[in-house]
Short mmCIF file of C-alpha atoms in Angstrom, two decimals:
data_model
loop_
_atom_site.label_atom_id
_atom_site.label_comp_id
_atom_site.label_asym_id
_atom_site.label_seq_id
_atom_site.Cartn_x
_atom_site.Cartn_y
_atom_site.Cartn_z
CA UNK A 131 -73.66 207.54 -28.22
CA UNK A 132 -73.59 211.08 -27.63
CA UNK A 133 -74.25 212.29 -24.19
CA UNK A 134 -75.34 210.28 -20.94
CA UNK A 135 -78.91 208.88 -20.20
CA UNK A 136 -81.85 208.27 -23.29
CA UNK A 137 -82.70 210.52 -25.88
CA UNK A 138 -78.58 211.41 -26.76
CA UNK A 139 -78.92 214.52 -24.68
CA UNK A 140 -76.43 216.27 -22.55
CA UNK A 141 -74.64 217.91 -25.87
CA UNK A 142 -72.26 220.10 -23.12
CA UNK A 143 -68.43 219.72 -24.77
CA UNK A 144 -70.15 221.89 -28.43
CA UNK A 145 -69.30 225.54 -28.05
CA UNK A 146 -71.89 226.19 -31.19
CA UNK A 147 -74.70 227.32 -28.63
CA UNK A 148 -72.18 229.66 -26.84
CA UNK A 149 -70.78 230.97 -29.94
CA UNK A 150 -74.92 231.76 -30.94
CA UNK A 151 -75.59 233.33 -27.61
CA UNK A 152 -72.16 235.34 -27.69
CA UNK A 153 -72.80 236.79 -31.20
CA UNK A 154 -76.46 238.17 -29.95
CA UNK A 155 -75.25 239.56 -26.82
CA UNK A 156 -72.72 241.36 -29.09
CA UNK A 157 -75.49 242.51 -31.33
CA UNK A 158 -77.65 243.67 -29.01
CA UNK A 159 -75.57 245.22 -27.03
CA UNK A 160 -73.95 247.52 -30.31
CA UNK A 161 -77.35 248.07 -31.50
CA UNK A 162 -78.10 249.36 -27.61
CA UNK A 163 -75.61 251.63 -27.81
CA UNK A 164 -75.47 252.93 -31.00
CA UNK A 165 -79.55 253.72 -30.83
CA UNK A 166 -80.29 257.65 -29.83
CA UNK A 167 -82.86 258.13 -27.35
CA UNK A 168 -85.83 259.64 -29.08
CA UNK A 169 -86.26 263.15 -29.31
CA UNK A 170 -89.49 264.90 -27.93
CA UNK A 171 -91.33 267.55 -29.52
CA UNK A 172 -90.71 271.29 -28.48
CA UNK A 173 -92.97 272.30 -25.90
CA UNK A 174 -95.23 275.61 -27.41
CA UNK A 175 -95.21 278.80 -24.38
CA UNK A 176 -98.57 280.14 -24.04
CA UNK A 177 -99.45 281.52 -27.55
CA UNK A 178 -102.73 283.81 -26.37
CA UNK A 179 -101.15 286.77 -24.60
CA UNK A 180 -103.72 289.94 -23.38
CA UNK A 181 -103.44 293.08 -25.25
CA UNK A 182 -103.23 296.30 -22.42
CA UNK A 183 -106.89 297.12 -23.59
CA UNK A 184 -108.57 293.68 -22.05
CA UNK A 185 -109.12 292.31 -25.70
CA UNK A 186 -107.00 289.03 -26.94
CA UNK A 187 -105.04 288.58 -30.32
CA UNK A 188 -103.28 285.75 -31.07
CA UNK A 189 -99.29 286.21 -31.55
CA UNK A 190 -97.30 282.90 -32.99
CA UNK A 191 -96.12 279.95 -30.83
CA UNK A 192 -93.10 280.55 -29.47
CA UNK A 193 -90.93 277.25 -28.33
CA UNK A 194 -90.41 277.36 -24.38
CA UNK A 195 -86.72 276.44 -24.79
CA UNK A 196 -83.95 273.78 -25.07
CA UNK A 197 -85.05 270.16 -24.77
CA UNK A 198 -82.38 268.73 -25.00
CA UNK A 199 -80.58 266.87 -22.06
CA UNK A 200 -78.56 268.84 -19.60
CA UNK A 201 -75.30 267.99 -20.42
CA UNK A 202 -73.95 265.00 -17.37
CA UNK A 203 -70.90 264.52 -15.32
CA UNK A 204 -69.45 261.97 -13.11
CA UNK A 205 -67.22 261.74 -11.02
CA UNK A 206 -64.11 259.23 -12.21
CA UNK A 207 -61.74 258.25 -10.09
CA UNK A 208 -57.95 258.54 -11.36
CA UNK A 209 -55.33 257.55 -9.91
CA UNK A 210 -55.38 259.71 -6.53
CA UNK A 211 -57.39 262.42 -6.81
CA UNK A 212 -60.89 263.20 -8.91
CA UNK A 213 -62.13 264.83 -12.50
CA UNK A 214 -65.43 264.93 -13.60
CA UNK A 215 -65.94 263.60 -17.41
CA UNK A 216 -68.46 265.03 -19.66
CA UNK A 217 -70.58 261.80 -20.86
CA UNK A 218 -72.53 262.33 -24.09
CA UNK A 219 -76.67 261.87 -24.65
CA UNK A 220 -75.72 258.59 -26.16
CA UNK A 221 -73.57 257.25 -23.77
CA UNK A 222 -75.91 258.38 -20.65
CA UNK A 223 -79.38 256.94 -22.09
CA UNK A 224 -80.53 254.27 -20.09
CA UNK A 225 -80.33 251.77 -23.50
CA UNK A 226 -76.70 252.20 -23.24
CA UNK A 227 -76.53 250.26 -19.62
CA UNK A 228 -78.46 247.51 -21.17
CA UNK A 229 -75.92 247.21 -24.19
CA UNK A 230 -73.15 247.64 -21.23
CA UNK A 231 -75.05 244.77 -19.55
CA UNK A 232 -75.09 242.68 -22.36
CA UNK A 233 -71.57 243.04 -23.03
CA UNK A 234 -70.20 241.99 -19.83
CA UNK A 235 -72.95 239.06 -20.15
CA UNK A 236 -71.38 238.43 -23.52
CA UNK A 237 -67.82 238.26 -21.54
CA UNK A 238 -69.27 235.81 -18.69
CA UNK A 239 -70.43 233.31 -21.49
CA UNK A 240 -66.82 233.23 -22.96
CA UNK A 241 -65.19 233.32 -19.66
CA UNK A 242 -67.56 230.03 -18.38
CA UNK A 243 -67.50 228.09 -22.18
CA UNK A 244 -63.54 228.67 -22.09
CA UNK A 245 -64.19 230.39 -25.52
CA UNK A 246 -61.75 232.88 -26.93
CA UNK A 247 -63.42 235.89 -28.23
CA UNK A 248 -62.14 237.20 -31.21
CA UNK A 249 -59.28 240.49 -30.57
CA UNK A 250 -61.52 242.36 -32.87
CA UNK A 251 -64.31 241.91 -30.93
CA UNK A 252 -61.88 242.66 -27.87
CA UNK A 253 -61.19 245.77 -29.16
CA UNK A 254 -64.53 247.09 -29.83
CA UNK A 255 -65.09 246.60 -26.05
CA UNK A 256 -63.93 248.94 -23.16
CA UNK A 257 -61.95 246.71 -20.50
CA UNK A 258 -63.43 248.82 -17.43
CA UNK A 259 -66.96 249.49 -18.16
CA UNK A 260 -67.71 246.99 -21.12
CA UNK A 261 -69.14 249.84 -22.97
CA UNK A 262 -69.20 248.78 -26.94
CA UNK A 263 -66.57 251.23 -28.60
CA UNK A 264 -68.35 253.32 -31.54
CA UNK A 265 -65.64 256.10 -32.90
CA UNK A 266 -67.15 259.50 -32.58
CA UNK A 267 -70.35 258.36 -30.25
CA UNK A 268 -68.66 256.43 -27.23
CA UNK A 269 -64.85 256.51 -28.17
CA UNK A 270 -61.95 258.75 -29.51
CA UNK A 271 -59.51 257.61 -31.48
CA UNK A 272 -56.09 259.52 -32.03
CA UNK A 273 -53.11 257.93 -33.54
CA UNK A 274 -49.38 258.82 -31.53
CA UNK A 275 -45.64 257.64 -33.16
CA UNK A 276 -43.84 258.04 -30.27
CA UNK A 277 -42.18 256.01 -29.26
CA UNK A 278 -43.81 253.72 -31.65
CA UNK A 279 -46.70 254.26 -33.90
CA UNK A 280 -49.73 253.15 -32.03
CA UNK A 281 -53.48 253.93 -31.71
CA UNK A 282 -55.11 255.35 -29.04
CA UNK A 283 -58.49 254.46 -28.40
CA UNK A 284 -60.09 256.46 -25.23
CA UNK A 285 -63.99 255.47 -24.12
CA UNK A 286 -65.54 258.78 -23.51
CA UNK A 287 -68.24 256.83 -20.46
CA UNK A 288 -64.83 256.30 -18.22
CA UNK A 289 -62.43 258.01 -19.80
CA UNK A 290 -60.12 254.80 -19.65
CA UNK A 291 -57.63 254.30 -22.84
CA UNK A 292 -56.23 251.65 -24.62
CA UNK A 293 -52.96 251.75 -26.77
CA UNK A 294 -52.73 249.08 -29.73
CA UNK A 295 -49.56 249.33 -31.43
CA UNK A 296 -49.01 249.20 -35.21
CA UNK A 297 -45.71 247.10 -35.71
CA UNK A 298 -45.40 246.24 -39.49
CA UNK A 299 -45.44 242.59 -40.48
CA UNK A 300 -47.09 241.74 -36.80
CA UNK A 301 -51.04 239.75 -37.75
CA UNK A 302 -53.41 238.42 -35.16
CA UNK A 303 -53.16 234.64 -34.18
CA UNK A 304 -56.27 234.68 -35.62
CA UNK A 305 -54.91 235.82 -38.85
CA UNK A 306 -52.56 233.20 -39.04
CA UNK A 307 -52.41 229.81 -41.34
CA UNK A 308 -51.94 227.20 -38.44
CA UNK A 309 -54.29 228.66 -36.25
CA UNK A 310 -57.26 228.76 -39.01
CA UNK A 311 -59.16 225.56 -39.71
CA UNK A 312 -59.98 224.10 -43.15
#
């Protein structure tokens, strides 16, 4: 018998439903954050100026300016005092809280199923604001050797950093033969 009661319900002790639910969340919220807000189309100034005589020609359309989004700041705390971080058009489009949402969301469903999430996945993640880590659109990646080689990984939405060192011979328990099963 499977579970308690008729009908064999109750299926709580398989992790299979969390694992589906956990690699959505993931999806969506990469897809969320990777997507662009869309662009508008320039807006045309008034293209029918008057000539000094009171007649009208017509002159070309002239754009009215720069649509694009003012460039943001906030305010991040650090350590004691205050800097303001410049946040990019990606990272400040309102999709990019939903993919933030659905990361910590993915995070709650591991933390309640007692499910390990994979360090890959871990790393793609910011710790502080659960933004999904894209190099060049919401993270920077530099690479240090002192004191050891390591990589530095910095999310550009809080400006928080994380340091994975590159020791040689050193794989993932996930990597390894007697934690894999067959």
């Amino acid at each position: 018998m499977r579970g308690k009661g008729k009908g064999g319900g109750g299926n709580k002790g398989d992790g299979n439903d969390a694992l589906i639910r956990m690699n959505f969340l993931l999806q969506a919220a990469h897809l969320l954050t990777a997507c662009r807000p869309p662009q508008s189309q320039p807006r045309l100034a008034s293209s029918v100026p008057t000539k000094p005589d009171g007649g009208r020609h017509r002159t070309e359309p002239q754009p009215a300016g720069d649509d694009r989004l003012p460039k943001q700041t906030r305010n991040v705390a650090d350590g004691g005092g205050k800097r303001l971080a410049p946040i990019s058009s990606c990272v400040s489009a309102p999709l990019a809280g939903i993919g933030r949402y659905y990361a910590g969301a993915m995070k709650k469903v591991s933390a309640k199923m007692v499910l390990r999430i994979d360090p890959h996945v871990k790393r793609s993640l910011c710790k502080r604001c659960d933004t999904v880590l894209i190099p060049g659109v919401t993270s920077r990646i530099r690479t240090a050797d002192k004191p050891e080689l390591l990589v530095k990984i910095e999310c550009l939405a809080c400006l928080s950093s994380k340091h994975l060192p590159c020791r040689p011979g050193h794989t993932l328990y996930t990597e390894k033969e007697e934690n894999t099963t067959k």
